[in-house]
Short mmCIF file of C-alpha atoms and ligand atoms in Angstrom, two decimals:
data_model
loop_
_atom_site.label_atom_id
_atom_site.label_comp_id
_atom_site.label_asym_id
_atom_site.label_seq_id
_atom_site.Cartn_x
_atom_site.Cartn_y
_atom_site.Cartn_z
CA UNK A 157 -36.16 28.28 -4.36
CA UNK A 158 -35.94 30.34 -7.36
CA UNK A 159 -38.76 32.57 -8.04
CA UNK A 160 -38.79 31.94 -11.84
CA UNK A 161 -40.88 29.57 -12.38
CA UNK A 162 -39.37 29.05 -16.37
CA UNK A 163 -35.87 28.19 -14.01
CA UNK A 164 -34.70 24.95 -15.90
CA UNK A 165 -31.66 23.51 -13.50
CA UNK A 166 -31.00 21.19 -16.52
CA UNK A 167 -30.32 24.02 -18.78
CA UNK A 168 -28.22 25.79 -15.76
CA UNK A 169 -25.96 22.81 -15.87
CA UNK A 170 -25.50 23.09 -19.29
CA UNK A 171 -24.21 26.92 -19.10
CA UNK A 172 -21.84 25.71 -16.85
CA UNK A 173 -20.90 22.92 -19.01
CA UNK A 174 -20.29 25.62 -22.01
CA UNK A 175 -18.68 28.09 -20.34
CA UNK A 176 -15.89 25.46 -19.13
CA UNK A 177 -15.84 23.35 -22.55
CA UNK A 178 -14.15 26.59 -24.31
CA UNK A 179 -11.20 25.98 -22.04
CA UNK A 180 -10.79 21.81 -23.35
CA UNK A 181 -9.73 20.72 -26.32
CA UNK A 182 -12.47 18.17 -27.71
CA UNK A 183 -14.37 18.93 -31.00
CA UNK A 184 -18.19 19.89 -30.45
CA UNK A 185 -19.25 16.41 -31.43
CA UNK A 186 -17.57 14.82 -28.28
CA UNK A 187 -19.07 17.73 -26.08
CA UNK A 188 -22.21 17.32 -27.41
CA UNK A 189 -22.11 13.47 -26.70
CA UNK A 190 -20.97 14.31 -23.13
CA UNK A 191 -23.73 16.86 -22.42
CA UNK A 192 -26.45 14.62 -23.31
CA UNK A 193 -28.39 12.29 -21.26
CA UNK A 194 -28.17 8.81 -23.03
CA UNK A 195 -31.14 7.28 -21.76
CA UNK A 196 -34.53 8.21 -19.62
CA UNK A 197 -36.91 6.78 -17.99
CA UNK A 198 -40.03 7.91 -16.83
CA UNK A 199 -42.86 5.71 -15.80
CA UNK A 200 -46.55 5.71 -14.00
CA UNK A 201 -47.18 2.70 -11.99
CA UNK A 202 -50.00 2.36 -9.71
CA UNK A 203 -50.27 1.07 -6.64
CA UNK A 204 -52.75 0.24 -3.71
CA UNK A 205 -52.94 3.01 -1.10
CA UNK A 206 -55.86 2.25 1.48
CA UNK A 207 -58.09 0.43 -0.73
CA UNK A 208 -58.12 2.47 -3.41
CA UNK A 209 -55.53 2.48 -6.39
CA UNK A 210 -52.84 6.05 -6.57
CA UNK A 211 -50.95 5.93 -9.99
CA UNK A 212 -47.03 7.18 -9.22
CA UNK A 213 -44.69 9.16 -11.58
CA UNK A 214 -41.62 8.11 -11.29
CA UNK A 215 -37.93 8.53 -13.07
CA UNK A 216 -34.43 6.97 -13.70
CA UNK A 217 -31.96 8.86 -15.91
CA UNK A 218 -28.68 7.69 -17.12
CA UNK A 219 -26.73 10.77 -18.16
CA UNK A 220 -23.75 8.78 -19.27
CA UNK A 221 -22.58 5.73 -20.19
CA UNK A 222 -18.90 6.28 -20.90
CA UNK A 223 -17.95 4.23 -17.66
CA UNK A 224 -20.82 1.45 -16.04
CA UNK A 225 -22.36 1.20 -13.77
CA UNK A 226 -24.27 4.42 -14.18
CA UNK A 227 -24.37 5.62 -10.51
CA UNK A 228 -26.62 8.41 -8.43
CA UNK A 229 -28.77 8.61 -5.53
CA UNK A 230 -32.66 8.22 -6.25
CA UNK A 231 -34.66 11.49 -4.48
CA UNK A 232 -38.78 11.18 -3.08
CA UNK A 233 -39.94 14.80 -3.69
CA UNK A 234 -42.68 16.45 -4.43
CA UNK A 235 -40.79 18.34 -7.20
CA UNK A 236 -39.19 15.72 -8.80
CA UNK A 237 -39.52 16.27 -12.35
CA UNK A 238 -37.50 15.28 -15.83
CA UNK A 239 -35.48 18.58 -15.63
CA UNK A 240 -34.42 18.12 -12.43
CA UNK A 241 -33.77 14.40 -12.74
CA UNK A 242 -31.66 15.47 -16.14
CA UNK A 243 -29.74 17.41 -14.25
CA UNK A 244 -29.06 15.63 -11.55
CA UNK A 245 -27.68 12.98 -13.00
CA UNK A 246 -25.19 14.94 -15.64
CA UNK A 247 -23.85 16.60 -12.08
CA UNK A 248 -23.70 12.74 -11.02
CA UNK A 249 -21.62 12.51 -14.02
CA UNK A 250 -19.07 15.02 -13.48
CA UNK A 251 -19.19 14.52 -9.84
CA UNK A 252 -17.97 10.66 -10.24
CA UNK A 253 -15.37 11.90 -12.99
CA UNK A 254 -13.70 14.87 -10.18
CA UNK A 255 -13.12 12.00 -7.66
CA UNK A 256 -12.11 9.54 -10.06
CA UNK A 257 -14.97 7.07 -9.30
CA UNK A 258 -15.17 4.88 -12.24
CA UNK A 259 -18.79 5.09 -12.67
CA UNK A 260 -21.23 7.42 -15.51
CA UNK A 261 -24.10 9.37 -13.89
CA UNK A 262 -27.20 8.51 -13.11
CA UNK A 263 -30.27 9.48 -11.05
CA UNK A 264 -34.16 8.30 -9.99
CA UNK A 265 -36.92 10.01 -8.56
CA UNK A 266 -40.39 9.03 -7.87
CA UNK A 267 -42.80 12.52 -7.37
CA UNK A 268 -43.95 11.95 -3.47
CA UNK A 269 -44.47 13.33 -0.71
CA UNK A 270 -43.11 10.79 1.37
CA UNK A 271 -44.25 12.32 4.70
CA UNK A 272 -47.89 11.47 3.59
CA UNK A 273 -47.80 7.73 3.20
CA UNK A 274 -47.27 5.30 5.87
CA UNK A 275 -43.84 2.99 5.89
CA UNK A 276 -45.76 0.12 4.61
CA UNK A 277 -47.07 2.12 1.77
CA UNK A 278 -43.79 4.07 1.08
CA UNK A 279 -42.46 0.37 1.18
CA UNK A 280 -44.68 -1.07 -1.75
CA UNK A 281 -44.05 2.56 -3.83
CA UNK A 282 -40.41 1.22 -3.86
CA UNK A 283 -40.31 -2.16 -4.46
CA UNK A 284 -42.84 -1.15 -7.30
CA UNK A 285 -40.50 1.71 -8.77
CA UNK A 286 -37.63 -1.27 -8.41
CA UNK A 287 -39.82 -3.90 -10.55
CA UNK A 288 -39.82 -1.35 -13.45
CA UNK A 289 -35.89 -0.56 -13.34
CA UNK A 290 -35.54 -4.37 -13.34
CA UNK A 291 -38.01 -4.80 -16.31
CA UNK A 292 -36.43 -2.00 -18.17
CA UNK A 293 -32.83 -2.61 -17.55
CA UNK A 294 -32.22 0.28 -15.41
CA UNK A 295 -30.95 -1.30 -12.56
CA UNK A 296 -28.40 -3.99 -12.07
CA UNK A 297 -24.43 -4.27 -10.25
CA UNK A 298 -22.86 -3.69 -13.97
CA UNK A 299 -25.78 -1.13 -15.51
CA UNK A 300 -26.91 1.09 -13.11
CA UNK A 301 -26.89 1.58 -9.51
CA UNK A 302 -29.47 3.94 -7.44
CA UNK A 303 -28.14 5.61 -3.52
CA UNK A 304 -29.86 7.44 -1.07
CA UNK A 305 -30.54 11.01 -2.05
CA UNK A 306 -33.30 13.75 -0.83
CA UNK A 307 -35.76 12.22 1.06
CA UNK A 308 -34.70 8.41 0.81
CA UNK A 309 -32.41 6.83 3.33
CA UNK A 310 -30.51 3.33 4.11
CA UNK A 311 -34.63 1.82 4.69
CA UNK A 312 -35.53 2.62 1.02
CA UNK A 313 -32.48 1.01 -0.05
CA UNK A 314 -32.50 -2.60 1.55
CA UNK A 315 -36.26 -2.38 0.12
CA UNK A 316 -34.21 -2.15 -3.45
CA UNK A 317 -31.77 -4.40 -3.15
CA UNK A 318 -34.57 -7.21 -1.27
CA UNK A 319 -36.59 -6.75 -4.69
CA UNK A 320 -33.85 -6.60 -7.04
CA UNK A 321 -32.42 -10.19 -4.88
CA UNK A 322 -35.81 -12.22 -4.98
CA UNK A 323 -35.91 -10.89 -9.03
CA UNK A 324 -32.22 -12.02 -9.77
CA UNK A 325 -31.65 -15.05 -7.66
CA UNK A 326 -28.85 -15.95 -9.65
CA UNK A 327 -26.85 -13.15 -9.82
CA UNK A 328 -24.25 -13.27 -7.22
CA UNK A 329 -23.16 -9.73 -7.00
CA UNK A 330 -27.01 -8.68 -6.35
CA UNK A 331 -26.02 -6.89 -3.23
CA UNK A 332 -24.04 -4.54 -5.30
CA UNK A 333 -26.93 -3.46 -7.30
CA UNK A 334 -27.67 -0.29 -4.92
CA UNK A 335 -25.50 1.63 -2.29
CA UNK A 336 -26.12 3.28 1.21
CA UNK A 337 -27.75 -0.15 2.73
CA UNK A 338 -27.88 -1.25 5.88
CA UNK A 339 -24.72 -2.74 7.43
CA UNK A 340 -26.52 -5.98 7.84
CA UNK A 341 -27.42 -5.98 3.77
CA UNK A 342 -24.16 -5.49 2.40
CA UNK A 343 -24.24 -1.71 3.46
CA UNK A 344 -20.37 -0.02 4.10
CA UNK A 345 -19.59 1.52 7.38
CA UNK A 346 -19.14 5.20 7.15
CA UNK A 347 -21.35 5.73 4.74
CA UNK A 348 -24.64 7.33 6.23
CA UNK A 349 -22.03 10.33 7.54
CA UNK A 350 -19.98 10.44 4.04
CA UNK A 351 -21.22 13.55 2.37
CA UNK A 352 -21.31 15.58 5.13
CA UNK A 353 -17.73 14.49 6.08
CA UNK A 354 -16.45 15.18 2.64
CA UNK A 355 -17.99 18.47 2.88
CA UNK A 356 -15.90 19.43 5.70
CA UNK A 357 -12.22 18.12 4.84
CA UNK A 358 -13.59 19.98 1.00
CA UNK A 359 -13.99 22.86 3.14
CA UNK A 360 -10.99 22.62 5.53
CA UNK A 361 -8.58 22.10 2.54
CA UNK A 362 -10.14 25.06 0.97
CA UNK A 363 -9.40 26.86 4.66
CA UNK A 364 -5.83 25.21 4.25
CA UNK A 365 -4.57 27.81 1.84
CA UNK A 366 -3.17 30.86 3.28
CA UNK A 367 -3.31 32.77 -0.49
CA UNK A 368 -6.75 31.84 -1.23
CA UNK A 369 -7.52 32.81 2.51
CA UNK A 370 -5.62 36.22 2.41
CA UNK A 371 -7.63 36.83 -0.54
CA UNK A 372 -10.59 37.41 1.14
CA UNK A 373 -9.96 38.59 3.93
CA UNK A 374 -9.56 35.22 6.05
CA UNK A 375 -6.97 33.46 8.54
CA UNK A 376 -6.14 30.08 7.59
CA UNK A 377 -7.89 27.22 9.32
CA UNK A 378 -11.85 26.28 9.56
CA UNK A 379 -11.21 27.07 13.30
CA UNK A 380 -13.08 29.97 14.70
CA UNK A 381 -14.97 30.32 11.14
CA UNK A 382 -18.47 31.46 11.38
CA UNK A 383 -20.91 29.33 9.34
CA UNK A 384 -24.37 29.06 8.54
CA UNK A 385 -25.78 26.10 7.39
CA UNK A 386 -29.31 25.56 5.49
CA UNK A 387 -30.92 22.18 5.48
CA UNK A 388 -30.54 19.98 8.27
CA UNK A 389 -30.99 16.82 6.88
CA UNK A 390 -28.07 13.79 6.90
CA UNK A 391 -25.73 16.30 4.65
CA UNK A 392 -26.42 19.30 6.66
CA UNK A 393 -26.43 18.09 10.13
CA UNK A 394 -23.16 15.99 9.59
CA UNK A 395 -21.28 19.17 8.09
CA UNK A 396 -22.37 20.60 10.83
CA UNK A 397 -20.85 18.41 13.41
CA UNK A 398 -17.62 17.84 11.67
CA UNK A 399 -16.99 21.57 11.29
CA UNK A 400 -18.33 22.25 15.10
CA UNK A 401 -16.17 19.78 15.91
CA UNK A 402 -13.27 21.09 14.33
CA UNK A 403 -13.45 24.10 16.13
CA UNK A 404 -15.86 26.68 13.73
CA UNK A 405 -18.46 28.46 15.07
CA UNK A 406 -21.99 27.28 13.74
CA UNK A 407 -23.70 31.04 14.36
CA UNK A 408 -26.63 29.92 11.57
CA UNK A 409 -29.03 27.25 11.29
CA UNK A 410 -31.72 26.88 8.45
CA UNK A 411 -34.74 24.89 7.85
CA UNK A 412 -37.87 24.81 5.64
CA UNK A 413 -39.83 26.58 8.36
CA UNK A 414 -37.67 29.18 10.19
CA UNK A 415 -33.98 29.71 10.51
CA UNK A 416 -31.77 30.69 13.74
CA UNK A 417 -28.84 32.85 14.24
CA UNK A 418 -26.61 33.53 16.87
CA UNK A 419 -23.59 34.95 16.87
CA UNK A 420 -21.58 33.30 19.61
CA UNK A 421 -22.30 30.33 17.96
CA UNK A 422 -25.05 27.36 18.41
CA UNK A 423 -24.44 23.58 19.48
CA UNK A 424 -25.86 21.78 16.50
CA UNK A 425 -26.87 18.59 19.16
CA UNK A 426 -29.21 20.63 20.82
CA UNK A 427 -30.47 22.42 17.95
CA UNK A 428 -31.91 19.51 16.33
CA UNK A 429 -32.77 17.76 19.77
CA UNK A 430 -35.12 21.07 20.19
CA UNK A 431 -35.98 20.64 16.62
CA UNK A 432 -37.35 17.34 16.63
CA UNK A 433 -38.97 18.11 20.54
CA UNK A 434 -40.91 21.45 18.36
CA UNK A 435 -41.15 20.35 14.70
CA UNK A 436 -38.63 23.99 13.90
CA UNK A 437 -36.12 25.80 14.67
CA UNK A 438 -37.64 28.87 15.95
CA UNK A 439 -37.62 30.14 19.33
CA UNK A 440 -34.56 28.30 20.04
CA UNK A 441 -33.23 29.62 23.17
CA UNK A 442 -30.91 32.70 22.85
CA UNK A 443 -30.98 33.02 19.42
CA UNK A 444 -32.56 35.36 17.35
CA UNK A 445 -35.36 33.74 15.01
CA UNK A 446 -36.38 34.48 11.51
CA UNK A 447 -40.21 32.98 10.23
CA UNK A 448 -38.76 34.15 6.99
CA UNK A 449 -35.99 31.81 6.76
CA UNK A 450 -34.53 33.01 3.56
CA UNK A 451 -33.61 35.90 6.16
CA UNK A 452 -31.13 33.01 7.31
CA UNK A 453 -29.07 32.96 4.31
CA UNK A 454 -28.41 36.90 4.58
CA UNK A 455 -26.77 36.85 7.60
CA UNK A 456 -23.25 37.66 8.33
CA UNK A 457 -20.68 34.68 8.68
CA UNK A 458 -17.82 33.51 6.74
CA UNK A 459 -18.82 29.98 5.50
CA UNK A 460 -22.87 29.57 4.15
CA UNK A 461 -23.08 26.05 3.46
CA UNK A 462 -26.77 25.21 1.31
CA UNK A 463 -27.26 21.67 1.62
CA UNK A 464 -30.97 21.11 1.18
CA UNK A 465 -32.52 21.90 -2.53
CA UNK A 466 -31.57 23.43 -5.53
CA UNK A 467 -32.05 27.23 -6.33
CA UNK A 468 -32.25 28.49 -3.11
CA UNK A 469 -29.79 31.04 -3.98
CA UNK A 470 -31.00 33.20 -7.07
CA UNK A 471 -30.81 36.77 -8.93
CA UNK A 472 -33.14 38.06 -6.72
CA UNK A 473 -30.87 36.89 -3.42
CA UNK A 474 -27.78 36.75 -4.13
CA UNK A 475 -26.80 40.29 -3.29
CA UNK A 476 -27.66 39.83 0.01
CA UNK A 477 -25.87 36.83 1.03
CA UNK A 478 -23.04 38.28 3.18
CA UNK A 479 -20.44 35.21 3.12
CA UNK A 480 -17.20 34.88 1.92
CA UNK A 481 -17.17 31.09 1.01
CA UNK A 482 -19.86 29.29 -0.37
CA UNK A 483 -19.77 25.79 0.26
CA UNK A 484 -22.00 23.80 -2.02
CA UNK A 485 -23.07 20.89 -0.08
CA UNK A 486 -26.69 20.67 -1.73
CA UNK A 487 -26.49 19.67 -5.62
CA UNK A 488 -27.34 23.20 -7.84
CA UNK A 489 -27.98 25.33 -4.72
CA UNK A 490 -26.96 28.51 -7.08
CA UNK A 491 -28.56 29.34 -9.99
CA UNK A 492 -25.92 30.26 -12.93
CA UNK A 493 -27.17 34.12 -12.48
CA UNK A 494 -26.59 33.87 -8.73
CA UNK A 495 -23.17 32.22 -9.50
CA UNK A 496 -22.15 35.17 -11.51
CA UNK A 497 -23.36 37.49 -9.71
CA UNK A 498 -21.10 36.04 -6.45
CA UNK A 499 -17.94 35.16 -8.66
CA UNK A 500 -18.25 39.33 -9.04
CA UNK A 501 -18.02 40.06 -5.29
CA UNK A 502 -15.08 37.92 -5.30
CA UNK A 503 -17.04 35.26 -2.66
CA UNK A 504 -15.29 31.38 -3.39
CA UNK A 505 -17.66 29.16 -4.12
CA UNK A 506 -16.63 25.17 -3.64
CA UNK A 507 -19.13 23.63 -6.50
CA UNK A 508 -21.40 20.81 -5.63
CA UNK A 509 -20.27 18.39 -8.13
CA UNK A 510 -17.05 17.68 -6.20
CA UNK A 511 -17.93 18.69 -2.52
CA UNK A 512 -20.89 16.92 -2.21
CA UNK A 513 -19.25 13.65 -3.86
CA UNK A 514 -18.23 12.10 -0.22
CA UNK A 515 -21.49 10.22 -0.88
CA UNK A 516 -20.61 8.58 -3.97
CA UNK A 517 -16.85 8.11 -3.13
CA UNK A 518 -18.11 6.06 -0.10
CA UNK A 519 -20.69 4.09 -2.08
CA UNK A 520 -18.00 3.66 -4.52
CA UNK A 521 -16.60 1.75 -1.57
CA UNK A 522 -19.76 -0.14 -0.69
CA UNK A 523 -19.75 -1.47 -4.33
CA UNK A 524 -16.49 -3.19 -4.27
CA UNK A 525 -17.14 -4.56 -1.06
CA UNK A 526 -20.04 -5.57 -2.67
CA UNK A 527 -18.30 -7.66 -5.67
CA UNK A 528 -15.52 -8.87 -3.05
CA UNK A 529 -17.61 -10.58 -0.87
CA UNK A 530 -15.52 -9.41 1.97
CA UNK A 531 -15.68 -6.59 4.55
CA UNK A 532 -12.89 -4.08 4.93
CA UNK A 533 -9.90 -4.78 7.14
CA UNK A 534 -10.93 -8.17 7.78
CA UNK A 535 -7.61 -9.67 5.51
CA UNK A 536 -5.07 -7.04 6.49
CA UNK A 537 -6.24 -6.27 10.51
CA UNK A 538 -4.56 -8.76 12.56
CA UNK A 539 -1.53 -8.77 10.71
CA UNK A 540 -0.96 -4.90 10.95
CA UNK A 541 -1.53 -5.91 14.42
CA UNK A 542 1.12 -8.63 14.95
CA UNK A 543 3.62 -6.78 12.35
CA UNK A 544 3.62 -3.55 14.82
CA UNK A 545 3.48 -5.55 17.77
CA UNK A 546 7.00 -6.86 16.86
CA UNK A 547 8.07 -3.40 16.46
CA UNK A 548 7.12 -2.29 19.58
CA UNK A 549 9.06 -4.92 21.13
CA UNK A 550 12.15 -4.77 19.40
CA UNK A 551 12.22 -1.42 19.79
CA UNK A 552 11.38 -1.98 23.42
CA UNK A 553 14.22 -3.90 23.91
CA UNK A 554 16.71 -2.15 21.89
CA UNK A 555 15.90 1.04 24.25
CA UNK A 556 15.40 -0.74 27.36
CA UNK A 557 12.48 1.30 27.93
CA UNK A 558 8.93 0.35 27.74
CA UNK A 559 5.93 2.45 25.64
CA UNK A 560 2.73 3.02 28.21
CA UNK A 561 -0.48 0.56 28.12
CA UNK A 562 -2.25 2.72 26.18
CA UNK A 563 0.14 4.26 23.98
CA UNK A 564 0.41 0.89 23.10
CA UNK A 565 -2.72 0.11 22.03
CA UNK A 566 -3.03 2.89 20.01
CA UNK A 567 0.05 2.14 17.90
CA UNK A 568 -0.67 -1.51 17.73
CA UNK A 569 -4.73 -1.30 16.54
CA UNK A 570 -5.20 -2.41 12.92
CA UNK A 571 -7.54 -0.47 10.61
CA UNK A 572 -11.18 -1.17 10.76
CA UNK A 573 -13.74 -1.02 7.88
CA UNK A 574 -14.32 2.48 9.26
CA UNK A 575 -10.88 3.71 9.78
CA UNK A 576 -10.28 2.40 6.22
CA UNK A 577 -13.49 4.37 4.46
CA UNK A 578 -12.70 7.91 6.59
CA UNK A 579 -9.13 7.88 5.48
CA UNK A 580 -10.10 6.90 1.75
CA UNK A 581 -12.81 9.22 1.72
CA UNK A 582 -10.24 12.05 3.21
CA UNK A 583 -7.59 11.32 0.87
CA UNK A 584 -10.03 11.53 -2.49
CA UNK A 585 -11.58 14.81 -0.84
CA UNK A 586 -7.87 16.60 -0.24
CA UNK A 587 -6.37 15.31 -3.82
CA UNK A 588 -9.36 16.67 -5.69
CA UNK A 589 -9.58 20.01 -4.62
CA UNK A 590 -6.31 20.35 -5.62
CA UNK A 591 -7.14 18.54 -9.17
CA UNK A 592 -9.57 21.30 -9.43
CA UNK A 593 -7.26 24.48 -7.83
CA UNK A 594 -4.61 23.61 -9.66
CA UNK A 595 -6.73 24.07 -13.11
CA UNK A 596 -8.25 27.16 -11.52
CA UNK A 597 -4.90 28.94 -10.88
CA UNK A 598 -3.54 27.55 -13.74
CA UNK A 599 -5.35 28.53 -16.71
CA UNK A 600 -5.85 32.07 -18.14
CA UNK A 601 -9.17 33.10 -18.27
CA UNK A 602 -11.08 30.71 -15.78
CA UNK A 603 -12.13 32.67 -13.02
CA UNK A 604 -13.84 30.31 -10.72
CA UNK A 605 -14.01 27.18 -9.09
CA UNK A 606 -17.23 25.64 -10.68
CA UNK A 607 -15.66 26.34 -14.30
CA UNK A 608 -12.56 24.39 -13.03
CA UNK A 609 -14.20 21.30 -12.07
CA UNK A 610 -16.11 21.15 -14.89
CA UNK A 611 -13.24 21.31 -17.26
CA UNK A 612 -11.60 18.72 -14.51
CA UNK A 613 -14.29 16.97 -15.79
CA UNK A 614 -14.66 17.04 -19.09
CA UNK A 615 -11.19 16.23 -19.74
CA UNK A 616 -11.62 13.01 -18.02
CA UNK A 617 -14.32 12.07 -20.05
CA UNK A 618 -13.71 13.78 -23.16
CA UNK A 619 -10.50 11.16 -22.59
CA UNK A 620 -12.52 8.23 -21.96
CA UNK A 621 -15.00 8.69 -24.99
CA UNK A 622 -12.00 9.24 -27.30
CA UNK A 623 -10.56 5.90 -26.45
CA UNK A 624 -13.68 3.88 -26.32
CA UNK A 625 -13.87 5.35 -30.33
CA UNK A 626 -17.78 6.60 -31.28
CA UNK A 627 -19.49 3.88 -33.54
CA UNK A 628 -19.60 4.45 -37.53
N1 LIG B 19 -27.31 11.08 -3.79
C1 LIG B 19 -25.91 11.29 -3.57
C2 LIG B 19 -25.40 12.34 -4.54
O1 LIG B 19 -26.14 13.13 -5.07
C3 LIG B 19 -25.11 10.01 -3.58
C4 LIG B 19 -25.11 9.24 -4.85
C5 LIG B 19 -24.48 7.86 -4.75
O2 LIG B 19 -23.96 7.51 -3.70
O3 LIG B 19 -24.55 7.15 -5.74
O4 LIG B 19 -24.23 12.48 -4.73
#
């Protein structure tokens, strides 16, 4: 993390905000109302640990309301705080408005350390932090609608959405009133692996481009790329597997406690089967360890992809971090100073706010399955089936030949819920990188990627805010 201790990630945002809005064309009124968050919540609840009573600090901010539901992922960290929460949601924010995810931004966090408290305990923290969204209108299908984020997974969530249910027994889209559940609560399929996935087809289309490749020095192609990856959590361990399985070399692994490298490259299976056998990384079997495991992020590779915390690359680091491509995977992995200081060595850095937003593209998903009542596939699948069948006959017969048993099969198979969600999530990935290249090549004086999406972003809302006309 950053070693300034004054860092404010909130106020980082905003100097990326500013630098960007000088490129729009929207009056500082409308970028002031687009910069703000428009409501917060903090609140102390206690609640029974053991016997005796432990009082909780928790938040939920909305940055925007210029689309509803407000949207974002609620985090159980030790350093939760309002700055961070601010933050997180305006990224949230710009994030939805890159993918075109009709949604403001929002985000929660309760200050924890969740690996303290038991499940039962960690279960009654939540359904209490979901009683006060409910009482203060904070969460809701239409108003604002919490996700997974760091440290909180699909368990936290069907613990939200049970509360929110036995609160609102009348409202029938209830289910939709929180994303990243279980399948058997209304949960989507696809979405525990979706922002690691849309990190790697963000990366692979940035791979894609043999300009923006010859630029620095790179082939085309994510195949035979060396990356290291920091943070091994869902984000980090699913990049990993998509890009391994894509054919790049993962040569760096990062965690809390100790990093790895190795240069011929490391299965990322067996890393975190050792990793959970040893409780770290180090020692890993022909690899060179680091105790220090910032050391991990100066090591040579091509692709370093942060996707744990914020501010783990700073002034004080940045000079050392050998890559080419940084892939933002985390949300505000680079301090703005850091940021500059790489745009100067000419490294391309893919900003968080659109490749991290897999997550809430899928959960976008979840949502209207939620308010449709009805899974994926289920209307279209047997038709595609019986409409391809035919083909395959008639085309059988009109060649007198017959297509193989399992050719077959292939052609003939209807989408699933999951087939439907990977290609929807691929398609939103691919077309806004290019929303966001095609600003960066496109107008004089922006000289990065992060600046680009931002002013991506602020267009779209800037748009939206002018049409929905500001109050007298
Ligand atoms: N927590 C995730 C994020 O930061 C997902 C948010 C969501 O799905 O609403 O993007």
């Amino acid at each position: 993390m950053s070693t300034n201790p004054r860092y404010s990630f909130f106020k980082g945002v905003e100097r990326s905000f500013d630098k960007a809005a000088k490129f729009t064309r929207f009056p500082k009124g409308i970028l002031n109302q687009i910069k703000e968050c428009n409501s917060t919540l903090q609140v102390k609840f206690p609640v029974l640990i053991n016997g005796k009573v432990e009082v909780f600090e928790a938040y939920r901010v909305q940055h925007s309301h210029h689309k509803l539901p407000c949207k974002g992922g609620v985090r159980f960290s030790k350093s939760v705080n309002q700055d961070e929460v601010m933050a997180l949601a305006a990224l949230m924010t710009y994030k939805c408005a890159i993918v075109n995810v009709p949604f403001g931004g929002g985000k929660g966090g309760i200050k924890i350390d969740p690996s303290i408290y038991s499940v039962a305990d960690l279960e009654r923290i939540t359904r209490r932090y979901t009683f006060e969204l409910c009482k203060k209108n904070f969460i809701g299908p239409g108003l604002d609608v919490p996700a997974p984020d760091y440290g909180t997974s699909s368990r936290e969530m069907s613990w939200i959405v049970d509360t929110y249910s036995s609160l609102n027994p009348s409202d029938l889209n209830a289910l939709g009133c929180v994303t990243g559940k279980p399948i058997s609560q209304g949960g989507v399929r696809g979405r525990v692996e979706a922002t690691g996935m849309g990190v790697f087809f963000g990366i692979r289309e940035a791979c894609s481009i043999k300009e923006d490749m010859a630029k620095l020095g790179l082939s085309t192609g994510i195949k035979g790329k060396a990356i290291i990856i920091q943070g091994l959590g869902n984000v980090g361990y699913h990049a990993a597997k998509y890009c391994q399985q894509a054919g790049a070399i993962i040569v760096g692994l990062i965690e809390y406690n100790g990093a790895i490298y190795k240069e011929s490259g490391l299965d990322i299976d067996e890393v975190q089967a050792y990793r959970k056998r040893n409780g770290s990384l180090l020692n890993f079997p022909g690899a060179t360890s680091f105790e220090d495991e910032t050391k991990g992020l100066e090591q040579p590779c091509d692709i370093l992809i942060p996707a744990a915390l914020e501010a783990v690359i700073h002034k004080d680091n940045a000079h050392a971090i050998q890559a080419k491509i940084i892939g933002e995977a985390a949300n505000g992995p680079l301090t703005p100073d850091a940021d500059d200081i790489l745009n100067k060595k000419g490294v391309l850095v893919i900003p968080d706010m659109y490749l991290n937003a897999g997550g809430v593209t899928v959960s976008y998903f979840e949502w209207l399955k939620n308010l449709s009542h009805v899974r994926y596939g289920r209307l279209e699948k047997r038709f595609t089936e019986n409409r391809y069948s035919d083909i395959v006959s008639s085309l059988e017969a009109l060649t007198n030949k017959n297509v193989g048993a399992i050719e077959r099969r292939n052609i003939l198979k209807g989408p699933e819920e999951i087939d439907l969600i990977h290609s929807g999530l691929e398609d939103t990935m691919m077309g806004s990188y290019h929303e966001i290249r095609d600003i960066y090549i496109n107008t004089a004086g922006v000289e990065d990627m992060r600046t680009a999406a931002f002013i991506c972003a602020i267009n779209k809302i800037g748009v939206a805010y002018e049409e929905l006309g500001i109050f007298p």
